[in-house]
């Protein structure tokens, strides 16, 4: 739609008395000057809603699926006797909650677009101003959506990069090294550096080991899924 485009198309529209009254009442409530103007705004609002309806429906479906998957994964993990069970449950909960929030953010953007369209069409002084407001609103939402997507991608990358790394354990390595060292704290630089190196070496080994274990478990789950009933 464009505010510069001339309105040259005419057509006959048949309404019931109830439908005409509903449109007239709606137009009167928002001080819209004519029935034709009210119908044009309602059509624009409906088109805007229709444009986002599929995205809203998919987001709601994804939200439901993520919630179900989260519950099933927590139940599955809770049955294991792995000593790292709590850590695994915590990681799954964090990852699932991030996925849920991502879906909620996307859903919010689409709902904001729909509600913004309704408000703009109802409150603009003219139809052309309403269209211009919708255009600006759409641009802002696209920028917000892009920014959120970038933040989510960065958070996911950081989470995967730091997975299995126990930073609290680093402080324990340093604390133990300083306590056992005979050096004064003002001369403990090398002791701390050596402790950090030792912690990093251990952290790398743990990370590599757990990644191999995760890969093996995922391969086993895939093998079971591929087996015929």
Short mmCIF file of C-alpha atoms in Angstrom, two decimals, residues 68-213:
data_model
loop_
_atom_site.label_atom_id
_atom_site.label_comp_id
_atom_site.label_asym_id
_atom_site.label_seq_id
_atom_site.Cartn_x
_atom_site.Cartn_y
_atom_site.Cartn_z
CA UNK A 68 6.68 -30.25 25.99
CA UNK A 69 10.24 -31.09 24.93
CA UNK A 70 11.63 -29.33 27.99
CA UNK A 71 9.45 -31.36 30.35
CA UNK A 72 10.26 -34.64 28.61
CA UNK A 73 14.00 -33.98 28.66
CA UNK A 74 13.96 -33.11 32.37
CA UNK A 75 12.00 -36.31 33.11
CA UNK A 76 14.50 -38.33 31.07
CA UNK A 77 17.50 -36.81 32.83
CA UNK A 78 15.98 -37.24 36.28
CA UNK A 79 15.94 -41.04 35.78
CA UNK A 80 19.67 -41.29 35.22
CA UNK A 81 22.22 -42.23 37.87
CA UNK A 82 25.01 -40.22 36.27
CA UNK A 83 26.79 -38.24 39.02
CA UNK A 84 26.67 -35.20 36.73
CA UNK A 85 22.90 -35.49 36.49
CA UNK A 86 22.22 -32.17 38.23
CA UNK A 87 24.65 -30.31 35.99
CA UNK A 88 23.08 -31.90 32.92
CA UNK A 89 19.57 -31.02 34.08
CA UNK A 90 20.67 -27.45 34.78
CA UNK A 91 22.21 -27.11 31.31
CA UNK A 92 19.11 -28.54 29.66
CA UNK A 93 16.90 -26.18 31.65
CA UNK A 94 19.01 -23.17 30.67
CA UNK A 95 19.08 -24.12 26.97
CA UNK A 96 15.35 -24.85 26.92
CA UNK A 97 14.50 -21.63 28.72
CA UNK A 98 16.56 -19.68 26.17
CA UNK A 99 14.63 -21.38 23.36
CA UNK A 100 11.35 -20.57 25.07
CA UNK A 101 12.29 -16.93 25.53
CA UNK A 102 13.34 -16.73 21.88
CA UNK A 103 9.93 -17.98 20.77
CA UNK A 104 8.19 -15.61 23.18
CA UNK A 105 10.23 -12.69 21.82
CA UNK A 106 9.30 -13.56 18.24
CA UNK A 107 5.66 -13.95 19.25
CA UNK A 108 5.74 -10.60 21.01
CA UNK A 109 7.11 -8.89 17.90
CA UNK A 110 4.32 -10.29 15.74
CA UNK A 111 1.65 -9.39 18.29
CA UNK A 112 3.12 -5.92 18.60
CA UNK A 113 2.82 -5.51 14.84
CA UNK A 114 -0.83 -6.56 14.89
CA UNK A 115 -1.75 -4.41 17.87
CA UNK A 116 0.23 -1.48 16.49
CA UNK A 117 -1.70 -1.74 13.22
CA UNK A 118 -5.01 -1.73 15.06
CA UNK A 119 -4.04 1.32 17.13
CA UNK A 120 -2.67 3.23 14.13
CA UNK A 121 -5.77 2.62 11.99
CA UNK A 122 -8.14 3.52 14.81
CA UNK A 123 -6.38 6.69 15.98
CA UNK A 124 -4.74 8.29 12.92
CA UNK A 125 -6.29 11.55 11.75
CA UNK A 126 -6.37 10.30 8.17
CA UNK A 127 -6.02 6.96 6.44
CA UNK A 128 -2.80 8.07 4.75
CA UNK A 129 -1.29 8.91 8.13
CA UNK A 130 -2.29 5.47 9.40
CA UNK A 131 -0.50 3.79 6.47
CA UNK A 132 2.62 5.88 7.09
CA UNK A 133 2.55 4.98 10.80
CA UNK A 134 2.27 1.29 9.93
CA UNK A 135 5.23 1.58 7.56
CA UNK A 136 7.40 3.16 10.27
CA UNK A 137 6.22 0.64 12.85
CA UNK A 138 7.13 -2.23 10.55
CA UNK A 139 10.61 -0.79 10.04
CA UNK A 140 11.15 -0.52 13.80
CA UNK A 141 9.96 -4.08 14.37
CA UNK A 142 12.29 -5.39 11.68
CA UNK A 143 15.22 -3.67 13.39
CA UNK A 144 14.18 -5.07 16.78
CA UNK A 145 13.81 -8.55 15.34
CA UNK A 146 17.27 -8.38 13.76
CA UNK A 147 18.84 -7.12 16.99
CA UNK A 148 17.21 -9.89 19.05
CA UNK A 149 18.32 -12.53 16.56
CA UNK A 150 21.92 -11.31 16.79
CA UNK A 151 21.83 -11.33 20.59
CA UNK A 152 20.39 -14.84 20.66
CA UNK A 153 23.03 -16.11 18.22
CA UNK A 154 25.79 -14.54 20.35
CA UNK A 155 24.37 -16.05 23.55
CA UNK A 156 24.13 -19.51 21.96
CA UNK A 157 27.69 -19.31 20.66
CA UNK A 158 29.02 -18.24 24.07
CA UNK A 159 27.05 -20.95 25.85
CA UNK A 160 28.45 -23.66 23.59
CA UNK A 161 31.97 -22.25 23.81
CA UNK A 162 31.94 -22.25 27.63
CA UNK A 163 29.99 -25.47 28.09
CA UNK A 164 31.47 -27.81 30.74
CA UNK A 165 33.91 -25.16 31.98
CA UNK A 166 33.71 -24.87 35.77
CA UNK A 167 34.93 -21.39 36.68
CA UNK A 168 34.32 -21.99 40.37
CA UNK A 169 36.84 -24.78 40.15
CA UNK A 170 39.39 -22.27 38.88
CA UNK A 171 39.15 -20.28 42.10
CA UNK A 172 39.67 -23.50 44.07
CA UNK A 173 42.83 -24.28 42.10
CA UNK A 174 44.20 -20.80 42.82
CA UNK A 175 43.17 -20.90 46.48
CA UNK A 176 44.81 -24.28 47.07
CA UNK A 177 47.98 -23.24 45.24
CA UNK A 178 48.35 -20.04 47.28
CA UNK A 179 47.68 -21.85 50.56
CA UNK A 180 50.25 -24.56 49.84
CA UNK A 181 52.84 -22.12 48.53
CA UNK A 182 55.55 -20.79 50.81
CA UNK A 183 55.70 -17.55 48.82
CA UNK A 184 54.41 -14.32 50.28
CA UNK A 185 51.22 -13.08 48.59
CA UNK A 186 53.11 -10.17 47.04
CA UNK A 187 55.40 -12.67 45.30
CA UNK A 188 52.80 -15.31 44.38
CA UNK A 189 52.43 -14.36 40.71
CA UNK A 190 54.08 -17.51 39.37
CA UNK A 191 52.14 -19.69 41.80
CA UNK A 192 48.82 -18.23 40.56
CA UNK A 193 49.85 -18.47 36.90
CA UNK A 194 50.83 -22.12 37.34
CA UNK A 195 47.51 -22.82 39.09
CA UNK A 196 45.55 -21.22 36.25
CA UNK A 197 47.50 -23.24 33.69
CA UNK A 198 46.79 -26.43 35.61
CA UNK A 199 43.10 -25.58 35.85
CA UNK A 200 42.94 -24.81 32.11
CA UNK A 201 44.58 -28.13 31.30
CA UNK A 202 42.05 -29.96 33.47
CA UNK A 203 39.15 -27.94 32.04
CA UNK A 204 40.21 -28.81 28.48
CA UNK A 205 40.38 -32.51 29.32
CA UNK A 206 36.96 -32.45 31.02
CA UNK A 207 35.40 -30.53 28.14
CA UNK A 208 36.81 -32.94 25.54
CA UNK A 209 35.72 -35.98 27.55
CA UNK A 210 32.17 -34.74 28.08
CA UNK A 211 31.82 -33.72 24.44
CA UNK A 212 32.78 -37.27 23.43
CA UNK A 213 30.27 -38.69 25.92
#
